[in-house]
């Protein structure tokens, strides 16, 4: 199987003096237990059933989740997060702060009568069909018609198969001898055969700060039919060209291009009667997301659990429970990651003094800031700035 060396940053963030947060292992276990879809499959393919037991399993999963939600809210008003509209301003703040880390790109050139299989990769992937007709199966589920300008976001650790009919015989698997690599781009093609399907795939991380991943808890694919006028294909082509040319700023350019595609997806969802954005855990509870958007937009503000709960329109206990359930960390732990992100940006893009960077990140004490930054990036702020200028450190903000 083909595995990509994906980068992941997993921080404990549990040293909050005000709140005792659950340990990270428990959060991972909890995420694993809710690995089934909450709402079925989006728009075009909602009649299909993903997983071994399909929709019956999804309904069972939702039924099991109800007692947990009731327990969380037993001392508060009924949960109404889904009824609270997430404002355009909040979504705009989140999209502006979204960091994209491009792991690899793949180009698939598949002739008739062939198929290709991808194993599990621990980052999400964007698959965009430039041309041709075929079928795709995700996680061993039923095949879905593949047509030009169909875009699929495949969740992390989810296998994928693409095939094109070519006659009476079953499609032939493209061997690894036909997989070639050049400057970060993997090309899958059969020599001397005309491709029926041309597809570009991008594997990436999309996150807020160092720990909150937009697609980290996505359990089912996002599928959208775009048009040529949406220019998604041009953005992906340009991304591949940047990787091939490897000019100065290639990393920033590829990240920016993929970020534009994610924003296009969010815009498309907002125009739909069924918003797939609500299937992301960090966007599904709109009351908690509203508070998180405020943290993202103003990481250096004087936030507290109480002020964030007020922003969400919840009691302190309900906000803490719902926030920790979604993010696997306490609000203050997530806020620290966002503040370190802001500090890293200031250190690499401005000439602000260390004291000013600390204040902009919400720290009144320089020593406290330096300790927190050293823990997040394994070096002092001044060293981080110097090494970034010399190109010796990846600006992982």
mmCIF file of C-alpha atoms in Angstrom:
data_model
loop_
_atom_site.group_PDB
_atom_site.id
_atom_site.type_symbol
_atom_site.label_atom_id
_atom_site.label_comp_id
_atom_site.label_asym_id
_atom_site.label_seq_id
_atom_site.Cartn_x
_atom_site.Cartn_y
_atom_site.Cartn_z
ATOM 1 C CA UNK A 1 0.000 0.000 0.000
ATOM 2 C CA UNK A 2 1.026 3.587 -0.566
ATOM 3 C CA UNK A 3 1.578 5.524 2.650
ATOM 4 C CA UNK A 4 2.428 9.205 2.954
ATOM 5 C CA UNK A 5 4.599 10.456 5.782
ATOM 6 C CA UNK A 6 2.071 12.842 7.242
ATOM 7 C CA UNK A 7 2.997 15.266 9.941
ATOM 8 C CA UNK A 8 0.840 15.416 13.022
ATOM 9 C CA UNK A 9 1.166 17.585 16.095
ATOM 10 C CA UNK A 10 -0.455 16.155 19.185
ATOM 11 C CA UNK A 11 -0.114 18.312 22.260
ATOM 12 C CA UNK A 12 -1.343 17.424 25.676
ATOM 13 C CA UNK A 13 -2.587 20.883 26.707
ATOM 14 C CA UNK A 14 -4.016 19.652 29.984
ATOM 15 C CA UNK A 15 -2.217 21.867 32.462
ATOM 16 C CA UNK A 16 -5.064 24.337 32.942
ATOM 17 C CA UNK A 17 -5.079 25.617 36.550
ATOM 18 C CA UNK A 18 -8.752 26.522 36.411
ATOM 19 C CA UNK A 19 -10.190 23.464 34.698
ATOM 20 C CA UNK A 20 -9.299 19.812 34.967
ATOM 21 C CA UNK A 21 -9.581 18.532 31.404
ATOM 22 C CA UNK A 22 -9.861 14.919 30.269
ATOM 23 C CA UNK A 23 -6.641 13.262 29.272
ATOM 24 C CA UNK A 24 -5.889 13.035 25.569
ATOM 25 C CA UNK A 25 -6.116 9.270 25.390
ATOM 26 C CA UNK A 26 -9.656 9.363 26.675
ATOM 27 C CA UNK A 27 -10.479 11.977 24.045
ATOM 28 C CA UNK A 28 -9.081 9.736 21.319
ATOM 29 C CA UNK A 29 -11.082 6.782 22.598
ATOM 30 C CA UNK A 30 -14.218 8.885 22.663
ATOM 31 C CA UNK A 31 -13.621 9.993 19.081
ATOM 32 C CA UNK A 32 -13.184 6.381 18.013
ATOM 33 C CA UNK A 33 -16.512 5.435 19.545
ATOM 34 C CA UNK A 34 -18.377 8.014 17.476
ATOM 35 C CA UNK A 35 -16.838 7.050 14.171
ATOM 36 C CA UNK A 36 -20.172 6.590 12.386
ATOM 37 C CA UNK A 37 -22.000 9.329 10.406
ATOM 38 C CA UNK A 38 -24.364 11.619 12.208
ATOM 39 C CA UNK A 39 -26.537 12.626 9.248
ATOM 40 C CA UNK A 40 -26.187 10.111 6.406
ATOM 41 C CA UNK A 41 -24.401 11.000 3.202
ATOM 42 C CA UNK A 42 -24.563 14.387 1.584
ATOM 43 C CA UNK A 43 -26.870 15.615 -1.155
ATOM 44 C CA UNK A 44 -26.157 13.605 -4.294
ATOM 45 C CA UNK A 45 -25.429 10.270 -2.691
ATOM 46 C CA UNK A 46 -27.560 10.225 0.404
ATOM 47 C CA UNK A 47 -29.355 7.080 -0.789
ATOM 48 C CA UNK A 48 -26.126 5.068 -0.607
ATOM 49 C CA UNK A 49 -25.104 3.285 2.591
ATOM 50 C CA UNK A 50 -21.556 3.570 3.837
ATOM 51 C CA UNK A 51 -19.981 1.034 6.152
ATOM 52 C CA UNK A 52 -20.902 -2.574 6.737
ATOM 53 C CA UNK A 53 -24.334 -1.889 8.173
ATOM 54 C CA UNK A 54 -25.098 1.450 6.480
ATOM 55 C CA UNK A 55 -27.841 3.663 7.797
ATOM 56 C CA UNK A 56 -29.073 1.172 10.399
ATOM 57 C CA UNK A 57 -25.699 1.481 12.128
ATOM 58 C CA UNK A 58 -25.838 5.272 11.930
ATOM 59 C CA UNK A 59 -29.252 5.319 13.580
ATOM 60 C CA UNK A 60 -28.026 2.993 16.285
ATOM 61 C CA UNK A 61 -25.016 5.246 16.896
ATOM 62 C CA UNK A 62 -27.208 8.302 17.234
ATOM 63 C CA UNK A 63 -29.506 6.512 19.630
ATOM 64 C CA UNK A 64 -26.549 5.590 21.815
ATOM 65 C CA UNK A 65 -25.325 9.192 21.837
ATOM 66 C CA UNK A 66 -28.594 10.549 23.227
ATOM 67 C CA UNK A 67 -28.106 9.489 26.873
ATOM 68 C CA UNK A 68 -24.655 11.129 26.879
ATOM 69 C CA UNK A 69 -26.118 14.397 25.601
ATOM 70 C CA UNK A 70 -28.881 14.220 28.186
ATOM 71 C CA UNK A 71 -26.320 13.677 30.939
ATOM 72 C CA UNK A 72 -24.309 16.681 29.805
ATOM 73 C CA UNK A 73 -27.372 18.918 29.805
ATOM 74 C CA UNK A 74 -29.175 17.583 32.873
ATOM 75 C CA UNK A 75 -28.467 20.777 34.858
ATOM 76 C CA UNK A 76 -28.977 23.177 31.991
ATOM 77 C CA UNK A 77 -31.522 24.117 29.361
ATOM 78 C CA UNK A 78 -32.157 21.722 26.448
ATOM 79 C CA UNK A 79 -29.444 21.621 23.848
ATOM 80 C CA UNK A 80 -30.246 24.083 21.074
ATOM 81 C CA UNK A 81 -26.850 24.463 19.400
ATOM 82 C CA UNK A 82 -28.106 23.214 16.057
ATOM 83 C CA UNK A 83 -30.899 25.820 16.098
ATOM 84 C CA UNK A 84 -28.505 28.733 16.519
ATOM 85 C CA UNK A 85 -27.288 30.103 13.205
ATOM 86 C CA UNK A 86 -23.547 30.500 12.825
ATOM 87 C CA UNK A 87 -23.032 33.993 11.474
ATOM 88 C CA UNK A 88 -21.187 34.819 8.280
ATOM 89 C CA UNK A 89 -18.747 36.856 10.384
ATOM 90 C CA UNK A 90 -17.913 33.830 12.542
ATOM 91 C CA UNK A 91 -17.353 31.608 9.509
ATOM 92 C CA UNK A 92 -15.281 34.321 7.865
ATOM 93 C CA UNK A 93 -13.061 34.575 10.957
ATOM 94 C CA UNK A 94 -12.583 30.820 10.965
ATOM 95 C CA UNK A 95 -11.709 30.660 7.261
ATOM 96 C CA UNK A 96 -9.204 33.515 7.600
ATOM 97 C CA UNK A 97 -7.405 31.684 10.404
ATOM 98 C CA UNK A 98 -7.412 28.278 8.691
ATOM 99 C CA UNK A 99 -3.900 26.903 8.150
ATOM 100 C CA UNK A 100 -3.321 24.473 5.274
ATOM 101 C CA UNK A 101 -0.348 22.123 5.250
ATOM 102 C CA UNK A 102 0.087 20.359 1.896
ATOM 103 C CA UNK A 103 1.471 16.841 2.402
ATOM 104 C CA UNK A 104 1.530 15.552 -1.195
ATOM 105 C CA UNK A 105 -0.202 15.720 -4.577
ATOM 106 C CA UNK A 106 -1.185 12.861 -6.873
ATOM 107 C CA UNK A 107 -2.172 12.813 -10.541
ATOM 108 C CA UNK A 108 -4.183 9.830 -11.802
ATOM 109 C CA UNK A 109 -4.298 9.055 -15.548
ATOM 110 C CA UNK A 110 -6.471 5.953 -15.866
ATOM 111 C CA UNK A 111 -7.310 4.227 -19.168
ATOM 112 C CA UNK A 112 -10.401 2.109 -19.780
ATOM 113 C CA UNK A 113 -10.498 -1.311 -18.196
ATOM 114 C CA UNK A 114 -8.344 -0.379 -15.200
ATOM 115 C CA UNK A 115 -8.668 0.458 -11.528
ATOM 116 C CA UNK A 116 -6.454 1.982 -8.823
ATOM 117 C CA UNK A 117 -6.568 1.452 -5.081
ATOM 118 C CA UNK A 118 -5.294 3.732 -2.308
ATOM 119 C CA UNK A 119 -4.730 2.453 1.211
ATOM 120 C CA UNK A 120 -5.313 4.346 4.421
ATOM 121 C CA UNK A 121 -3.560 7.700 4.822
ATOM 122 C CA UNK A 122 -3.830 9.586 8.116
ATOM 123 C CA UNK A 123 -4.678 12.936 6.516
ATOM 124 C CA UNK A 124 -7.748 13.959 4.476
ATOM 125 C CA UNK A 125 -7.562 14.056 0.702
ATOM 126 C CA UNK A 126 -9.223 16.196 -1.966
ATOM 127 C CA UNK A 127 -9.994 14.202 -5.131
ATOM 128 C CA UNK A 128 -11.083 16.266 -8.122
ATOM 129 C CA UNK A 129 -12.093 14.579 -11.380
ATOM 130 C CA UNK A 130 -10.908 16.768 -14.241
ATOM 131 C CA UNK A 131 -12.353 14.616 -17.038
ATOM 132 C CA UNK A 132 -13.757 11.202 -17.830
ATOM 133 C CA UNK A 133 -16.442 8.889 -16.498
ATOM 134 C CA UNK A 134 -15.989 6.010 -14.083
ATOM 135 C CA UNK A 135 -16.810 4.856 -10.574
ATOM 136 C CA UNK A 136 -15.378 5.389 -7.102
ATOM 137 C CA UNK A 137 -15.796 3.300 -3.960
ATOM 138 C CA UNK A 138 -14.957 4.777 -0.558
ATOM 139 C CA UNK A 139 -14.105 2.587 2.409
ATOM 140 C CA UNK A 140 -15.364 -0.530 0.613
ATOM 141 C CA UNK A 141 -18.832 0.951 0.141
ATOM 142 C CA UNK A 142 -20.994 0.881 -2.998
ATOM 143 C CA UNK A 143 -19.618 2.541 -6.109
ATOM 144 C CA UNK A 144 -20.541 6.138 -6.888
ATOM 145 C CA UNK A 145 -20.671 7.518 -10.451
ATOM 146 C CA UNK A 146 -17.583 9.571 -11.222
ATOM 147 C CA UNK A 147 -18.082 12.458 -13.644
ATOM 148 C CA UNK A 148 -16.114 15.574 -14.634
ATOM 149 C CA UNK A 149 -15.717 18.254 -11.946
ATOM 150 C CA UNK A 150 -16.887 16.003 -9.125
ATOM 151 C CA UNK A 151 -14.964 16.815 -5.935
ATOM 152 C CA UNK A 152 -14.643 14.401 -3.020
ATOM 153 C CA UNK A 153 -13.019 15.040 0.333
ATOM 154 C CA UNK A 154 -12.038 11.638 1.690
ATOM 155 C CA UNK A 155 -11.722 11.434 5.498
ATOM 156 C CA UNK A 156 -8.414 10.435 7.087
ATOM 157 C CA UNK A 157 -7.616 6.708 7.215
ATOM 158 C CA UNK A 158 -10.202 5.857 4.569
ATOM 159 C CA UNK A 159 -9.330 3.579 1.605
ATOM 160 C CA UNK A 160 -10.410 4.551 -1.900
ATOM 161 C CA UNK A 161 -10.861 2.681 -5.192
ATOM 162 C CA UNK A 162 -11.391 4.196 -8.651
ATOM 163 C CA UNK A 163 -12.258 2.116 -11.717
ATOM 164 C CA UNK A 164 -13.230 2.459 -15.375
ATOM 165 C CA UNK A 165 -14.976 -0.237 -17.389
ATOM 166 C CA UNK A 166 -13.297 -1.431 -20.545
ATOM 167 C CA UNK A 167 -15.173 -4.480 -21.714
ATOM 168 C CA UNK A 168 -16.465 -7.778 -20.394
ATOM 169 C CA UNK A 169 -13.481 -8.407 -18.111
ATOM 170 C CA UNK A 170 -13.195 -6.861 -14.633
ATOM 171 C CA UNK A 171 -11.021 -3.729 -14.481
ATOM 172 C CA UNK A 172 -7.334 -4.548 -14.117
ATOM 173 C CA UNK A 173 -5.440 -3.189 -11.102
ATOM 174 C CA UNK A 174 -2.729 -0.703 -12.068
ATOM 175 C CA UNK A 175 0.525 -2.138 -10.725
ATOM 176 C CA UNK A 176 3.010 -0.208 -8.608
ATOM 177 C CA UNK A 177 5.402 -0.229 -11.542
ATOM 178 C CA UNK A 178 3.148 2.458 -13.025
ATOM 179 C CA UNK A 179 3.430 4.711 -9.937
ATOM 180 C CA UNK A 180 6.159 7.316 -10.383
ATOM 181 C CA UNK A 181 7.229 10.238 -8.209
ATOM 182 C CA UNK A 182 8.638 13.632 -9.139
ATOM 183 C CA UNK A 183 9.220 16.610 -6.808
ATOM 184 C CA UNK A 184 6.504 15.702 -4.314
ATOM 185 C CA UNK A 185 3.991 14.600 -6.973
ATOM 186 C CA UNK A 186 2.938 10.979 -7.391
ATOM 187 C CA UNK A 187 1.762 10.085 -10.903
ATOM 188 C CA UNK A 188 -0.319 6.955 -11.535
ATOM 189 C CA UNK A 189 -0.481 6.146 -15.260
ATOM 190 C CA UNK A 190 -0.358 3.197 -17.661
ATOM 191 C CA UNK A 191 2.349 3.717 -20.323
ATOM 192 C CA UNK A 192 1.235 4.056 -23.932
ATOM 193 C CA UNK A 193 -2.481 4.089 -23.092
ATOM 194 C CA UNK A 194 -4.905 6.966 -23.499
ATOM 195 C CA UNK A 195 -6.451 7.969 -20.150
ATOM 196 C CA UNK A 196 -10.207 8.002 -19.759
ATOM 197 C CA UNK A 197 -10.081 9.553 -16.282
ATOM 198 C CA UNK A 198 -7.793 12.425 -15.314
ATOM 199 C CA UNK A 199 -7.901 13.200 -11.614
ATOM 200 C CA UNK A 200 -5.855 15.358 -9.252
ATOM 201 C CA UNK A 201 -5.634 14.489 -5.553
ATOM 202 C CA UNK A 202 -4.250 16.642 -2.773
ATOM 203 C CA UNK A 203 -3.432 15.279 0.683
ATOM 204 C CA UNK A 204 -3.349 17.941 3.368
ATOM 205 C CA UNK A 205 -4.019 19.051 6.920
ATOM 206 C CA UNK A 206 -6.396 21.933 7.629
ATOM 207 C CA UNK A 207 -6.144 23.247 11.178
ATOM 208 C CA UNK A 208 -6.580 26.151 13.549
ATOM 209 C CA UNK A 209 -3.363 26.478 15.496
ATOM 210 C CA UNK A 210 -1.414 23.352 16.320
ATOM 211 C CA UNK A 211 -4.122 21.036 17.585
ATOM 212 C CA UNK A 212 -7.586 21.727 16.154
ATOM 213 C CA UNK A 213 -8.048 20.010 12.781
ATOM 214 C CA UNK A 214 -11.031 20.928 10.615
ATOM 215 C CA UNK A 215 -11.299 17.482 9.010
ATOM 216 C CA UNK A 216 -9.835 15.495 11.904
ATOM 217 C CA UNK A 217 -13.180 14.012 13.005
ATOM 218 C CA UNK A 218 -14.766 13.736 9.551
ATOM 219 C CA UNK A 219 -16.216 10.216 9.296
ATOM 220 C CA UNK A 220 -17.904 10.271 5.904
ATOM 221 C CA UNK A 221 -16.920 11.784 2.559
ATOM 222 C CA UNK A 222 -17.913 15.255 1.415
ATOM 223 C CA UNK A 223 -19.077 15.123 -2.207
ATOM 224 C CA UNK A 224 -19.841 18.169 -4.350
ATOM 225 C CA UNK A 225 -20.476 18.558 -8.067
ATOM 226 C CA UNK A 226 -18.725 21.692 -9.351
ATOM 227 C CA UNK A 227 -18.761 23.323 -12.772
ATOM 228 C CA UNK A 228 -15.877 24.471 -15.027
ATOM 229 C CA UNK A 229 -16.709 28.074 -14.141
ATOM 230 C CA UNK A 230 -15.788 27.359 -10.494
ATOM 231 C CA UNK A 231 -12.148 27.021 -11.633
ATOM 232 C CA UNK A 232 -11.299 24.338 -9.072
ATOM 233 C CA UNK A 233 -9.305 22.488 -11.734
ATOM 234 C CA UNK A 234 -7.141 25.543 -12.415
ATOM 235 C CA UNK A 235 -6.296 25.931 -8.716
ATOM 236 C CA UNK A 236 -5.254 22.284 -8.465
ATOM 237 C CA UNK A 237 -3.195 22.484 -11.662
ATOM 238 C CA UNK A 238 -1.442 25.548 -10.322
ATOM 239 C CA UNK A 239 -0.788 23.740 -7.042
ATOM 240 C CA UNK A 240 0.923 20.908 -8.914
ATOM 241 C CA UNK A 241 2.977 23.334 -10.991
ATOM 242 C CA UNK A 242 4.184 25.064 -7.835
ATOM 243 C CA UNK A 243 5.339 21.748 -6.403
ATOM 244 C CA UNK A 244 7.110 20.812 -9.626
ATOM 245 C CA UNK A 245 8.908 24.135 -10.030
ATOM 246 C CA UNK A 246 9.940 24.345 -6.357
ATOM 247 C CA UNK A 247 10.513 28.098 -6.528
ATOM 248 C CA UNK A 248 10.797 30.385 -3.516
ATOM 249 C CA UNK A 249 7.509 30.440 -1.621
ATOM 250 C CA UNK A 250 6.176 27.229 -3.199
ATOM 251 C CA UNK A 251 4.913 25.991 0.156
ATOM 252 C CA UNK A 252 2.988 29.178 0.843
ATOM 253 C CA UNK A 253 1.514 29.195 -2.668
ATOM 254 C CA UNK A 254 0.328 25.579 -2.563
ATOM 255 C CA UNK A 255 -1.204 26.097 0.876
ATOM 256 C CA UNK A 256 -2.994 29.230 -0.327
ATOM 257 C CA UNK A 257 -4.408 27.464 -3.383
ATOM 258 C CA UNK A 258 -5.778 24.529 -1.413
ATOM 259 C CA UNK A 259 -7.194 26.946 1.142
ATOM 260 C CA UNK A 260 -9.140 28.634 -1.659
ATOM 261 C CA UNK A 261 -10.659 25.266 -2.557
ATOM 262 C CA UNK A 262 -11.746 24.635 1.037
ATOM 263 C CA UNK A 263 -13.322 28.103 1.150
ATOM 264 C CA UNK A 264 -15.143 27.330 -2.112
ATOM 265 C CA UNK A 265 -16.549 24.203 -0.492
ATOM 266 C CA UNK A 266 -17.763 26.136 2.535
ATOM 267 C CA UNK A 267 -19.438 28.692 0.286
ATOM 268 C CA UNK A 268 -21.150 25.921 -1.635
ATOM 269 C CA UNK A 269 -22.395 24.381 1.599
ATOM 270 C CA UNK A 270 -23.867 27.683 2.789
ATOM 271 C CA UNK A 271 -25.987 27.870 -0.381
ATOM 272 C CA UNK A 272 -27.276 24.321 0.073
ATOM 273 C CA UNK A 273 -30.396 23.350 1.988
ATOM 274 C CA UNK A 274 -28.311 20.628 3.655
ATOM 275 C CA UNK A 275 -25.092 22.072 4.992
ATOM 276 C CA UNK A 276 -22.374 19.451 5.129
ATOM 277 C CA UNK A 277 -20.322 21.836 7.289
ATOM 278 C CA UNK A 278 -22.587 20.787 10.159
ATOM 279 C CA UNK A 279 -21.079 17.302 9.953
ATOM 280 C CA UNK A 280 -17.731 18.625 11.186
ATOM 281 C CA UNK A 281 -17.640 18.286 14.951
ATOM 282 C CA UNK A 282 -16.142 21.762 15.406
ATOM 283 C CA UNK A 283 -18.908 23.363 13.323
ATOM 284 C CA UNK A 284 -21.887 21.183 14.254
ATOM 285 C CA UNK A 285 -22.575 22.804 17.647
ATOM 286 C CA UNK A 286 -23.073 26.378 16.559
ATOM 287 C CA UNK A 287 -23.140 27.831 20.052
ATOM 288 C CA UNK A 288 -19.726 26.375 20.881
ATOM 289 C CA UNK A 289 -18.433 27.243 17.395
ATOM 290 C CA UNK A 290 -19.450 30.853 17.955
ATOM 291 C CA UNK A 291 -17.232 31.021 21.034
ATOM 292 C CA UNK A 292 -14.414 29.201 19.223
ATOM 293 C CA UNK A 293 -14.644 31.689 16.342
ATOM 294 C CA UNK A 294 -14.188 34.497 18.853
ATOM 295 C CA UNK A 295 -11.077 32.750 20.230
ATOM 296 C CA UNK A 296 -9.688 32.357 16.697
ATOM 297 C CA UNK A 297 -10.403 35.971 15.738
ATOM 298 C CA UNK A 298 -9.054 37.475 18.998
ATOM 299 C CA UNK A 299 -6.616 35.010 20.603
ATOM 300 C CA UNK A 300 -4.940 37.772 22.601
ATOM 301 C CA UNK A 301 -8.166 39.001 24.200
ATOM 302 C CA UNK A 302 -8.838 38.502 27.908
ATOM 303 C CA UNK A 303 -10.859 35.331 27.430
ATOM 304 C CA UNK A 304 -12.019 33.167 30.325
ATOM 305 C CA UNK A 305 -14.235 30.107 30.499
ATOM 306 C CA UNK A 306 -16.997 32.314 31.851
ATOM 307 C CA UNK A 307 -16.707 34.938 29.094
ATOM 308 C CA UNK A 308 -16.605 32.258 26.386
ATOM 309 C CA UNK A 309 -19.635 30.527 27.900
ATOM 310 C CA UNK A 310 -21.434 33.869 27.818
ATOM 311 C CA UNK A 311 -20.484 34.291 24.149
ATOM 312 C CA UNK A 312 -21.943 30.853 23.443
ATOM 313 C CA UNK A 313 -25.101 31.584 25.395
ATOM 314 C CA UNK A 314 -24.504 28.647 27.740
ATOM 315 C CA UNK A 315 -23.880 28.069 31.410
ATOM 316 C CA UNK A 316 -20.252 27.545 32.391
ATOM 317 C CA UNK A 317 -20.733 23.817 33.072
ATOM 318 C CA UNK A 318 -22.630 23.161 29.831
ATOM 319 C CA UNK A 319 -20.075 25.081 27.781
ATOM 320 C CA UNK A 320 -17.160 23.230 29.368
ATOM 321 C CA UNK A 321 -18.769 19.843 28.743
ATOM 322 C CA UNK A 322 -19.740 20.554 25.139
ATOM 323 C CA UNK A 323 -16.450 22.242 24.236
ATOM 324 C CA UNK A 324 -14.359 19.415 25.700
ATOM 325 C CA UNK A 325 -16.538 16.818 23.992
ATOM 326 C CA UNK A 326 -15.940 18.448 20.593
ATOM 327 C CA UNK A 327 -12.266 19.395 20.884
ATOM 328 C CA UNK A 328 -10.984 16.800 23.331
ATOM 329 C CA UNK A 329 -9.349 19.605 25.322
ATOM 330 C CA UNK A 330 -10.428 22.372 27.652
ATOM 331 C CA UNK A 331 -11.137 25.854 26.219
ATOM 332 C CA UNK A 332 -8.029 27.296 27.872
ATOM 333 C CA UNK A 333 -5.807 24.566 26.396
ATOM 334 C CA UNK A 334 -7.119 25.298 22.895
ATOM 335 C CA UNK A 335 -6.712 29.028 23.525
ATOM 336 C CA UNK A 336 -3.038 28.514 24.363
ATOM 337 C CA UNK A 337 -2.492 26.791 21.004
ATOM 338 C CA UNK A 338 -4.198 29.676 19.205
ATOM 339 C CA UNK A 339 -2.094 32.223 21.103
ATOM 340 C CA UNK A 340 1.106 30.392 20.183
ATOM 341 C CA UNK A 341 -0.009 30.408 16.556
ATOM 342 C CA UNK A 342 -0.510 34.178 16.732
ATOM 343 C CA UNK A 343 2.900 34.640 18.333
ATOM 344 C CA UNK A 344 4.618 32.535 15.659
ATOM 345 C CA UNK A 345 2.957 34.603 12.936
ATOM 346 C CA UNK A 346 4.071 37.858 14.575
ATOM 347 C CA UNK A 347 7.630 36.589 15.017
ATOM 348 C CA UNK A 348 7.979 35.579 11.364
ATOM 349 C CA UNK A 349 6.068 38.398 9.652
ATOM 350 C CA UNK A 350 6.723 41.504 11.784
ATOM 351 C CA UNK A 351 9.544 43.305 13.564
ATOM 352 C CA UNK A 352 7.602 43.571 16.824
ATOM 353 C CA UNK A 353 9.626 43.228 20.008
ATOM 354 C CA UNK A 354 9.289 40.055 22.048
ATOM 355 C CA UNK A 355 7.381 42.001 24.697
ATOM 356 C CA UNK A 356 4.938 43.296 22.075
ATOM 357 C CA UNK A 357 4.508 39.803 20.600
ATOM 358 C CA UNK A 358 3.764 38.489 24.095
ATOM 359 C CA UNK A 359 1.148 41.173 24.735
ATOM 360 C CA UNK A 360 -0.487 40.610 21.342
ATOM 361 C CA UNK A 361 -0.766 36.920 22.213
ATOM 362 C CA UNK A 362 -2.498 37.707 25.491
ATOM 363 C CA UNK A 363 0.457 37.432 27.898
ATOM 364 C CA UNK A 364 1.219 40.224 30.352
ATOM 365 C CA UNK A 365 4.405 38.531 31.527
ATOM 366 C CA UNK A 366 7.291 38.052 29.106
ATOM 367 C CA UNK A 367 8.640 35.136 31.157
ATOM 368 C CA UNK A 368 5.294 33.319 31.066
ATOM 369 C CA UNK A 369 5.087 33.838 27.328
ATOM 370 C CA UNK A 370 8.628 32.564 26.727
ATOM 371 C CA UNK A 371 7.920 29.420 28.779
ATOM 372 C CA UNK A 372 4.710 28.730 26.876
ATOM 373 C CA UNK A 373 6.344 29.370 23.492
ATOM 374 C CA UNK A 374 9.325 27.158 24.335
ATOM 375 C CA UNK A 375 6.960 24.349 25.263
ATOM 376 C CA UNK A 376 5.018 24.724 22.001
ATOM 377 C CA UNK A 377 7.954 25.111 19.565
ATOM 378 C CA UNK A 378 10.941 23.694 21.470
ATOM 379 C CA UNK A 379 12.891 26.953 21.189
ATOM 380 C CA UNK A 380 12.832 30.516 22.529
ATOM 381 C CA UNK A 381 10.908 33.167 20.547
ATOM 382 C CA UNK A 382 14.110 34.985 19.546
ATOM 383 C CA UNK A 383 15.678 31.754 18.284
ATOM 384 C CA UNK A 384 12.504 30.898 16.395
ATOM 385 C CA UNK A 385 12.550 34.287 14.652
ATOM 386 C CA UNK A 386 16.221 34.030 13.782
ATOM 387 C CA UNK A 387 15.958 30.490 12.414
ATOM 388 C CA UNK A 388 12.854 31.393 10.415
ATOM 389 C CA UNK A 389 14.733 34.257 8.746
ATOM 390 C CA UNK A 390 17.558 31.867 7.895
ATOM 391 C CA UNK A 391 15.094 29.355 6.473
ATOM 392 C CA UNK A 392 16.101 26.735 9.032
ATOM 393 C CA UNK A 393 12.702 26.248 10.608
ATOM 394 C CA UNK A 394 9.399 25.350 9.076
ATOM 395 C CA UNK A 395 6.833 28.035 9.947
ATOM 396 C CA UNK A 396 4.367 25.649 11.497
ATOM 397 C CA UNK A 397 1.796 28.129 12.657
#
